[in-house]
XYZ file of C-alpha atoms in Angstrom:
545
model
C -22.293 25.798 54.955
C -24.278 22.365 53.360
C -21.916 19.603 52.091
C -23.790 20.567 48.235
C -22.441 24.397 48.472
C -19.511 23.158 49.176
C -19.179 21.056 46.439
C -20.830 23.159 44.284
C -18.121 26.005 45.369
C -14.577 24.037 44.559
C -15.771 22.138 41.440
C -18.220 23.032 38.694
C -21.519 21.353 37.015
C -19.394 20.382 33.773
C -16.444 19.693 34.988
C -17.527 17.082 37.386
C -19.902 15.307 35.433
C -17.325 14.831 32.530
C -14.762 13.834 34.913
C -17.112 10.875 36.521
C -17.837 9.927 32.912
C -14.119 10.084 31.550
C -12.881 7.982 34.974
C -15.939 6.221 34.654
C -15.005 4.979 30.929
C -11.557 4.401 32.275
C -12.468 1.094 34.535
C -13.664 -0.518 30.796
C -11.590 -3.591 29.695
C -8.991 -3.152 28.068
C -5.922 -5.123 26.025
C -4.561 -6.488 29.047
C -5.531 -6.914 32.696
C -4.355 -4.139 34.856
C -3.139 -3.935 38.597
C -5.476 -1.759 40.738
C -2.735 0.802 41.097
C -2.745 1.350 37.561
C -6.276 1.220 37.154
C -6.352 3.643 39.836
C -3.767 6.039 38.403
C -5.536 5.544 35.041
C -8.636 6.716 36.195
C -7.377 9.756 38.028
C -5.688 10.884 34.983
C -8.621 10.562 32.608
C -11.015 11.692 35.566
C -8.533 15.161 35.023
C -8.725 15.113 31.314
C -12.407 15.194 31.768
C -13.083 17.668 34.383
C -10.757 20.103 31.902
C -13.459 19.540 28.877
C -16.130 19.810 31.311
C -14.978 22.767 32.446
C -14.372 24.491 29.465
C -16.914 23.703 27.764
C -19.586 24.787 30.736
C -17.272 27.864 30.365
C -18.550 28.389 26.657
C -21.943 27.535 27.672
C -22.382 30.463 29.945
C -20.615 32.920 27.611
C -23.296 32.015 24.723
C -26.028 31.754 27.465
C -26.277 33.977 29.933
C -29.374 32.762 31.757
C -28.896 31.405 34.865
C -31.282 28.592 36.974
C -32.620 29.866 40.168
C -30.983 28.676 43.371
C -33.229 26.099 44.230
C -32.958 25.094 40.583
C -29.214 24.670 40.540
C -29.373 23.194 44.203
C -31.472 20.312 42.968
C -29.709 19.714 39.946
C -26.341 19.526 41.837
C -28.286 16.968 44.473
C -29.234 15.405 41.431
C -26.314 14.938 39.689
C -23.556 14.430 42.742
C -26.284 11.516 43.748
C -25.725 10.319 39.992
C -22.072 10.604 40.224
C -21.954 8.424 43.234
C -24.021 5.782 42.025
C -22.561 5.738 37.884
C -19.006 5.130 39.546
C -20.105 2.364 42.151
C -21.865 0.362 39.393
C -18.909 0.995 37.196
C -16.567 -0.281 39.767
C -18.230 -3.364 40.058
C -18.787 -4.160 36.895
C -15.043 -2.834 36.201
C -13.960 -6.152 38.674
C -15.940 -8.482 36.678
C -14.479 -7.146 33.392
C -10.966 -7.704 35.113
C -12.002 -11.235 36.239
C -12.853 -12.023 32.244
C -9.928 -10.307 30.735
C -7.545 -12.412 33.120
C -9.448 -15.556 32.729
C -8.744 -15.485 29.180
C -4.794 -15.341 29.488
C -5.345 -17.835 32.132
C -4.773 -15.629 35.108
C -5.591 -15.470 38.541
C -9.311 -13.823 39.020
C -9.392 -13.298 42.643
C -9.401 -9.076 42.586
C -12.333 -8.860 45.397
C -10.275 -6.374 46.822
C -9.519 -3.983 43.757
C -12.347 -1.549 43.808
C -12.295 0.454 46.934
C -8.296 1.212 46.416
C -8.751 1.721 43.290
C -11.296 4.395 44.461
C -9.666 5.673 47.204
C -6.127 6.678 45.327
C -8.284 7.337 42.094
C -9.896 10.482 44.502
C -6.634 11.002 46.214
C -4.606 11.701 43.015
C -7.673 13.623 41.462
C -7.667 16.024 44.097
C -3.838 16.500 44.158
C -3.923 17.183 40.383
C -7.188 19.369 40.601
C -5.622 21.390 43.420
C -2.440 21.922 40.832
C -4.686 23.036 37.465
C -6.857 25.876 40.319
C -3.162 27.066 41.775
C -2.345 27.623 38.045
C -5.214 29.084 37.209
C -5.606 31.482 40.448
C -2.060 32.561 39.296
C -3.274 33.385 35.775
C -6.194 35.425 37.218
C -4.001 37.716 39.441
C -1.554 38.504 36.286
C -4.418 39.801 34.341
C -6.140 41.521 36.939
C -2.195 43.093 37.274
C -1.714 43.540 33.814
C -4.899 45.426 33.505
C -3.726 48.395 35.437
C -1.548 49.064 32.057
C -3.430 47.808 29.405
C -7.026 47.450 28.223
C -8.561 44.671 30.061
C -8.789 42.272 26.448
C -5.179 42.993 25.953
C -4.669 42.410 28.952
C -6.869 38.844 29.318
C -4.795 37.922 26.084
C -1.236 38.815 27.539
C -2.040 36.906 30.370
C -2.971 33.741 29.101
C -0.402 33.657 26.709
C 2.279 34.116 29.476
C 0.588 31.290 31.456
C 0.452 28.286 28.776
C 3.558 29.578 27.541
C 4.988 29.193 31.565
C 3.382 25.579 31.620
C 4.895 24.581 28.451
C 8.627 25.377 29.307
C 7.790 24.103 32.631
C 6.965 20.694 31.338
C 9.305 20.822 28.550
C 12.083 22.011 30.514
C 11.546 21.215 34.356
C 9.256 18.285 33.643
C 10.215 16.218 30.114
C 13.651 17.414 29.874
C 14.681 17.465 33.366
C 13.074 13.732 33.268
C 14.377 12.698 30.207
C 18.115 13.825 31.346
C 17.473 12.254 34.587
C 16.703 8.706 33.148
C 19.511 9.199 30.327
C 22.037 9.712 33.413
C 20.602 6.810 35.269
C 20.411 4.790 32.008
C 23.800 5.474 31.305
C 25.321 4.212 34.200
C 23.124 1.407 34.495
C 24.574 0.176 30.750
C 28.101 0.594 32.595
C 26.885 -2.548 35.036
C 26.770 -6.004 34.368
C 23.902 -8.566 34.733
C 23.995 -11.270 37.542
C 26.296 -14.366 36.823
C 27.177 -13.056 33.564
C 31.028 -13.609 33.308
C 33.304 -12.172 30.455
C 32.982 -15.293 27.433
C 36.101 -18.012 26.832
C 35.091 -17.831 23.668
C 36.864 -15.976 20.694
C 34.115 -15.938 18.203
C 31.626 -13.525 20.564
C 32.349 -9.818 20.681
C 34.382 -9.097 24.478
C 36.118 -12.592 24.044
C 40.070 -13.173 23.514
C 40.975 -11.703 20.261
C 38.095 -9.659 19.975
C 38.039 -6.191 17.869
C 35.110 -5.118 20.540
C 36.571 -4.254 24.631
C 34.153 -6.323 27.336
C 34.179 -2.910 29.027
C 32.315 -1.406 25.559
C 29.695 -3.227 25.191
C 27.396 -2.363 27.698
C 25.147 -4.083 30.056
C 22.766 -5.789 27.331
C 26.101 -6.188 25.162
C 27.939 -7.968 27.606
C 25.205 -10.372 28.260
C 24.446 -10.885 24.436
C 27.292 -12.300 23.815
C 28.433 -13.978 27.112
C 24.743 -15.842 26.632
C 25.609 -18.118 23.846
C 24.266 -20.953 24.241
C 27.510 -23.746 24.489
C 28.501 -26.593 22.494
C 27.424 -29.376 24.629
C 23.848 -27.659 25.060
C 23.604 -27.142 21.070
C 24.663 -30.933 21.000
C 22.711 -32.346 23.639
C 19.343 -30.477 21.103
C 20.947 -31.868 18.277
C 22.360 -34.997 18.673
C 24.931 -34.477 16.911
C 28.416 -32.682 17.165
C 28.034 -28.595 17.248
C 29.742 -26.030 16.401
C 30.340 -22.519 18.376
C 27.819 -19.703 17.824
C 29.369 -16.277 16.291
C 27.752 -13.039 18.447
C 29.206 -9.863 16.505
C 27.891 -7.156 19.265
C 29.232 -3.373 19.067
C 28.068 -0.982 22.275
C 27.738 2.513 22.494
C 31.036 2.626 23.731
C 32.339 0.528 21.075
C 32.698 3.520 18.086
C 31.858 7.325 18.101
C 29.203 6.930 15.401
C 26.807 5.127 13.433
C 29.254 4.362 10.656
C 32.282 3.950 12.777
C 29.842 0.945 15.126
C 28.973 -0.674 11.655
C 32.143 -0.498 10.296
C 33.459 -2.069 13.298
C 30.447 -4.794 13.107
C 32.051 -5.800 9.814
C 35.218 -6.342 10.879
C 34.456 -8.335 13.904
C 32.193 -10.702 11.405
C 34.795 -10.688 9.259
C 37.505 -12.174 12.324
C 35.355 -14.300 13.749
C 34.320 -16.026 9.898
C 30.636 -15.139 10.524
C 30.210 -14.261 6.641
C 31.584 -18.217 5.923
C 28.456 -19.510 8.324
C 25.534 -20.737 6.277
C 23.391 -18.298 7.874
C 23.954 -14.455 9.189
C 21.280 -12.480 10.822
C 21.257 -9.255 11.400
C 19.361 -8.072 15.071
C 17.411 -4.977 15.979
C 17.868 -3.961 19.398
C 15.590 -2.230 21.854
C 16.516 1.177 22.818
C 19.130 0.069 25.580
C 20.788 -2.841 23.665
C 18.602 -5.947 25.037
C 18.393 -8.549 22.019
C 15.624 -10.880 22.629
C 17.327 -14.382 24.082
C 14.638 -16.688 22.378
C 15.135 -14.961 19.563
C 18.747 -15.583 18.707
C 18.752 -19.053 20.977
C 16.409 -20.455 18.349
C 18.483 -19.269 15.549
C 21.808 -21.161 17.326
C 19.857 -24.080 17.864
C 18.109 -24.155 15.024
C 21.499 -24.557 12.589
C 23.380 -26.060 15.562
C 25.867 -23.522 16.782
C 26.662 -22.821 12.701
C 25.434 -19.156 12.713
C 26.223 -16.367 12.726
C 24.518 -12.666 13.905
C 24.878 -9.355 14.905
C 23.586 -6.011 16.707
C 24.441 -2.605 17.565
C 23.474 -0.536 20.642
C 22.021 3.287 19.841
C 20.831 4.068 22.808
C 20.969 3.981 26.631
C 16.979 5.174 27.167
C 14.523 2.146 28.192
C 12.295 0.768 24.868
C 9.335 2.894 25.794
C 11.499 6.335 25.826
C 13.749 5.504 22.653
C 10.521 4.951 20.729
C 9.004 8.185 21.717
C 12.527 10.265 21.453
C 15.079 8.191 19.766
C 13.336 6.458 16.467
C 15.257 7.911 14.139
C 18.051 7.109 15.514
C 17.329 3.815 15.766
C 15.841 3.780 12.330
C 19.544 5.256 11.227
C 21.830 2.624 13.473
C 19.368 -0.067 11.471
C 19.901 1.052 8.275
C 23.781 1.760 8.252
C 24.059 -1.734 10.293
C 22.284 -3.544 7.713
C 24.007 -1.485 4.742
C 27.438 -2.481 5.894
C 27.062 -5.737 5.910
C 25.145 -6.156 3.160
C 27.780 -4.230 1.351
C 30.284 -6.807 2.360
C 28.041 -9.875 1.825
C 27.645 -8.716 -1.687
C 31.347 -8.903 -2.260
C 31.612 -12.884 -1.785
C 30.715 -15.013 -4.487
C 26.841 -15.817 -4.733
C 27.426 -19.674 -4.096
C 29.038 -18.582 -0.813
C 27.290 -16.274 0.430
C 25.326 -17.012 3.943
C 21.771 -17.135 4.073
C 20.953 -12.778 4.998
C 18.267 -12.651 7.857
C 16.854 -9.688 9.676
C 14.948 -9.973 13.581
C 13.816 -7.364 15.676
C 11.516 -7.309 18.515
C 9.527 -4.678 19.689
C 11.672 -1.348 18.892
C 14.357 -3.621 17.697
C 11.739 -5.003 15.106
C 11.169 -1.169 13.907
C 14.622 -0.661 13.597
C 15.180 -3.370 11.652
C 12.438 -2.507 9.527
C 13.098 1.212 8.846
C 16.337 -0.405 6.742
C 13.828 -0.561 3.546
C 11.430 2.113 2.071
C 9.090 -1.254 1.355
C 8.305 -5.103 0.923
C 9.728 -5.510 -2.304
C 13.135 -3.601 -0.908
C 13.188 -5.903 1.681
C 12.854 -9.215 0.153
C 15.440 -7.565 -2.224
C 18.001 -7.123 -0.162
C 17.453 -9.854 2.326
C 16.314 -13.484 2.650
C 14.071 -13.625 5.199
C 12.736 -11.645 8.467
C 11.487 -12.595 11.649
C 9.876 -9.276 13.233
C 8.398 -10.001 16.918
C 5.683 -7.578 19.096
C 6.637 -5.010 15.929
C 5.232 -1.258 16.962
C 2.637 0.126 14.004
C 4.712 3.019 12.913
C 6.834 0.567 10.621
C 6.915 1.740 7.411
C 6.554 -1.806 5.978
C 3.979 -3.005 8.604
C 1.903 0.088 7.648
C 1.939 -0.738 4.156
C 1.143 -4.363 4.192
C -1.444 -4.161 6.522
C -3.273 -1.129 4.612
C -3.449 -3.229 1.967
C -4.511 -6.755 3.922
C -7.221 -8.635 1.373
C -10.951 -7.713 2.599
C -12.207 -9.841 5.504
C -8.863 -10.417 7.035
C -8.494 -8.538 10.363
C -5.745 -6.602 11.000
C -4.215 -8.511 13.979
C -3.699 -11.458 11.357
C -4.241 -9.465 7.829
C -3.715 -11.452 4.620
C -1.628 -9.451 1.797
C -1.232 -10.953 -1.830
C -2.778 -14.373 -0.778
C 0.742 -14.911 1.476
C 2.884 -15.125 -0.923
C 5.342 -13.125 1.278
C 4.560 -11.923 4.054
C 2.373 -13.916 6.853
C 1.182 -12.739 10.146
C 0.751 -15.036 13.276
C -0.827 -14.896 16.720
C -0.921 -18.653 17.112
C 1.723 -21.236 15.408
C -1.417 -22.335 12.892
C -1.517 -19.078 11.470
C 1.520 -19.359 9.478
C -0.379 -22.185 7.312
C -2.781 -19.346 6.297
C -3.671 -19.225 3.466
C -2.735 -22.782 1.719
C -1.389 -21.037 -1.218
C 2.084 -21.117 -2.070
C 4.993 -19.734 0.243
C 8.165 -19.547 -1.781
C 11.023 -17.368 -0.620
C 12.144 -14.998 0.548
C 9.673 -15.074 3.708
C 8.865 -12.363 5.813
C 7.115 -13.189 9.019
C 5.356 -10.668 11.541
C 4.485 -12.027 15.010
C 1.648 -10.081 16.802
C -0.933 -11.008 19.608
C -3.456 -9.248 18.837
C -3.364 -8.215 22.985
C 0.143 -6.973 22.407
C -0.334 -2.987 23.281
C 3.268 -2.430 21.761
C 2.005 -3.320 18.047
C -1.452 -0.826 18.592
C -0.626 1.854 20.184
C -0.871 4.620 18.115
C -1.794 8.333 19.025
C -4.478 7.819 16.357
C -6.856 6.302 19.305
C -7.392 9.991 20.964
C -9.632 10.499 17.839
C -10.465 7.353 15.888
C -11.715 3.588 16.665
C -8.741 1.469 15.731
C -9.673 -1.299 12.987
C -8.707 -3.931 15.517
C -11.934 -3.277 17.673
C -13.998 -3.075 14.200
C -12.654 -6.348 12.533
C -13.587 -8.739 15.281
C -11.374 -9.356 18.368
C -8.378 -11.914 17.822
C -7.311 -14.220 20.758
C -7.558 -12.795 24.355
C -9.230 -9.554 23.628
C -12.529 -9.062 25.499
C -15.601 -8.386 23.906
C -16.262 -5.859 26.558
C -14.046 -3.567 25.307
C -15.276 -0.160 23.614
C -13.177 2.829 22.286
C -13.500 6.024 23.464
C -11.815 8.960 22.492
C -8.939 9.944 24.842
C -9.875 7.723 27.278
C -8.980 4.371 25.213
C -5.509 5.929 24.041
C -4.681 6.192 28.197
C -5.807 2.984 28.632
C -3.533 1.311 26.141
C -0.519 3.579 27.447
C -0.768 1.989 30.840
C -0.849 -1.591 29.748
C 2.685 -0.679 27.261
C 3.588 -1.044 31.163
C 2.130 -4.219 31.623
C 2.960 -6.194 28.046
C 5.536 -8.868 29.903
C 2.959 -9.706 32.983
C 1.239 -11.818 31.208
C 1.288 -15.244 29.781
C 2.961 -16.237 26.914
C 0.885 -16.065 23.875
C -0.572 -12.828 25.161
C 0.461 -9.304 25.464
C 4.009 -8.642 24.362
C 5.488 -12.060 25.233
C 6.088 -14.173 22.299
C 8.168 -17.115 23.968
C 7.685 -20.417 21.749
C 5.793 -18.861 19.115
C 9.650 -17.912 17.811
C 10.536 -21.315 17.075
C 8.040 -21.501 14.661
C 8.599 -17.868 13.315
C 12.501 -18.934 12.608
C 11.495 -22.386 11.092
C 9.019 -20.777 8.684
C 11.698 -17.935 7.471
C 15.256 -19.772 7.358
C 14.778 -23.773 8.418
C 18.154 -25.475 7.413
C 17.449 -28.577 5.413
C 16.439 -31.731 7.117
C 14.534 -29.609 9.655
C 11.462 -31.369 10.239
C 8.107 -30.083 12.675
C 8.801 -32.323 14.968
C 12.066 -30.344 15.158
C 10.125 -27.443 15.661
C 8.000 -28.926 18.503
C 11.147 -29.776 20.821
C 12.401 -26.080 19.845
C 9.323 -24.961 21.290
C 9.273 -27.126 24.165
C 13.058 -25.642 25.186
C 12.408 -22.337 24.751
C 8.899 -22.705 26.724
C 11.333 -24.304 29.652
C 14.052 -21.623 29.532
């Protein structure tokens, strides 16, 4: 038998040519640069999504058409198109390497990849096949249930009975043996990670951080990303040495998982451990959004400390034990519901002191932590109602607020640095500069939104199966290539792999925000006498830590 027939015999005319032009599609630049291991997974998985439109849709084509091409007809045309094939996904892998070389010389990256394309082939055709070989065993299966159920019933019933049965096998097979089973899986192994305890990070001396002596919150409690919260806090000698001047101990109000039985019962007990440790007598108290297993941003809460010399105070609750990616996919309303209740409570008992003593009320999230935060208000005004000032970092677009103020950016801003109401509240920033934009008047409260605009966590949405995203329409913002195309399904897998790959880059790019805090804190809550200069050696220490 020729090498065509047998082609021609284990994969059909659609399938194959929409698979080499989904995979194909796949090698196009993208937000970030990718390793050729995801490139290669990336491209297998599209390839798969293709080959099932192809398929289906030759499928169609025949039922509405039922002429078929002579043999020598449909030998040619396979000759023609399997030559086609071959050549459309050589040129694409080369020009795929180039488009990684530019992509990673913008972040200032290393551009040597010579070596990228033929793995990326070779496990790209490997993991095809496996997959491929998966969908025909399911569908051979499918085939012999009809042809069964068609001894009892009339062969449509029977076609219908059997497909039913099949996608409704595969669904509780991924839901069940696949998602769940998963999901369960990496909640167990989540779980007893949060029981463990970072590298050098001892139990704190110090009885104004939740797990120190006196302390309403157990060490034991607070889990993993708890435990090194508040055992982190920067000490007085380091907040003096910054300073210059004599500093005071930082106040880390942290309640775990394992703290309280519920969201009320954590914030309650957030309260009172404020309320021992005198963090609502600190000029400042900042309330934290944590990522879906606990972890509070260091830079973000160092710069705060720092910024008022030790005189702060802030806390965070843990909702979850599920990694970022999973909690936003599974857990966001319960993160959106530990936000709100946190930020409720305290408010609740801020509002009780008298105005002139009340401390300054600041909210900071990053990533997930940033939506939780958020998902406190229903909108702007609620926010800069009930709080005087935010700092959200690498926020994710399903924010209510983000949604809102960006919708309604002035024309001719883009939407990685949109303009709403001239700035008179709310300012977005890729670069430190931005925050100067426009020059019109800033009064408070401030709200500030860091985003790169190559930071996959603010623009993923599912929206880019189906529609071109506004940032590829408005003109690309720092580090995005202008190589990069949508396409639909294809560009919505490409920006799920690099979620994977938002901290292996540079900071100023992807989701790594480093520096760029100092001057996020400084615009929202400076303390007076804080000068730019100020702001440059804040930048400068959080760029070396």
């Amino acid at each position: 038998m020729s090498g065509g027939r047998v082609v021609r015999r284990r994969l059909g005319f659609g399938g194959t040519l929409a698979a080499t032009l989904f995979a194909c599609a796949s090698l196009t630049p993208s937000l970030l640069p990718r390793t050729w291991l995801y490139q290669a997974v990336l491209a297998a998985l599209t390839g798969i999504l293709g080959y099932a439109a192809g398929a289906a849709l030759g499928a169609l084509v025949r039922a509405a058409v039922p002429y078929r091409p002579p043999e020598r007809t449909r030998q040619i045309a396979w000759r023609v198109l399997i030559g086609g094939c071959v050549a459309l996904a050589g040129t694409a892998l080369w020009y795929s390497a180039g488009w990684q070389r530019d992509v990673r010389a913008l972040m200032g990256m290393d551009t040597r990849i010579t070596w990228f394309p033929p793995l990326i082939l070779a496990v790209a055709i490997a993991l095809f096949t496996v997959l491929l070989v998966i969908s025909r065993l399911v569908r051979l299966g499918g085939r012999k249930l009809i042809a069964w159920l068609g001894r009892f019933v009339p062969v449509p019933a029977g076609r219908a009975i059997g497909v039913m049965l099949i996608a409704g096998l595969v669904a509780l097979f991924a839901d069940d043996a696949v998602s769940s089973a998963f999901a369960a899986k990496l909640n167990d192994v989540s779980s007893v990670t949060n029981e463990g305890t970072h590298p050098g990070v001892r139990k704190p001396a110090s009885s104004l951080v939740s797990g120190g002596p006196g302390s309403l919150v157990t060490w034991e409690s607070l889990g993993r990303e708890g435990r090194r919260f508040t055992a982190t806090a920067p000490s007085r000698a380091r907040l003096a040495a910054f300073s210059g001047r004599p500093a005071a101990d930082p106040i880390r109000v942290y309640v775990g998982l394992g703290s309280a039985a519920s969201p009320e019962a954590q914030a309650a007990l957030a309260v009172r451990e404020l309320e021992r440790t005198g963090g609502f007598r600190r000029p400042v108290l900042a309330v934290l959004g944590t990522t879906g297993n606990g972890w509070v941003d260091p830079h973000v809460a160092d710069a705060l400390e720092y910024m008022y010399n030790g005189d702060s105070a802030m806390v965070a609750v843990q909702y979850s034990y599920l990694p970022s990616w999973l909690s936003f996919l599974a857990d966001r309303e319960r993160a959106a519901a530990a936000g709100r209740t946190l930020f409720e409570a305290v408010r609740a008992r801020w509002a009780r002191l008298p105005p002139g003593d009340r401390p300054r009320l600041l909210l900071s999230g990053e990533s997930l932590g940033a939506y939780q935060a958020e998902r406190a208000f229903r909108d702007l005004d609620d926010l800069v109602a009930e709080a005087d000032g935010a700092m959200f970092v690498g926020p994710p677009n399903a924010g209510p607020v983000w949604r809102s103020v960006t919708a309604g950016r002035e024309p001719g801003s883009p939407i990685w640095r949109p303009v709403y109401e001239q700035g008179r509240t709310v300012r977005f920033a890729a670069r430190p500069g931005d925050l100067g934009r426009p020059g019109a008047p800033w009064p408070g409260p401030r709200v500030v939104y860091l985003q790169n605009a190559s930071d996959p966590v603010v623009w993923w949405s599912p929206e880019l199966i189906y529609r071109r995203p506004d940032w590829l329409a408005d003109g690309r913002g720092p580090g995005v290539s202008q190589e990069m195309t949508w396409f639909p399904v294809v560009t919505f897998w490409q920006v799920v792999t690099d979620l994977t790959a938002g901290l292996s880059v540079p900071p100023g790019y992807g989701h790594r925000y480093g520096p760029n805090i100092a001057d996020g804190w400084a615009a929202v809550a400076a303390p007076p006498g804080w000068s730019t200069s100020d702001t440059d050696r804040l930048r400068a220490l959080i760029t070396s830590s």
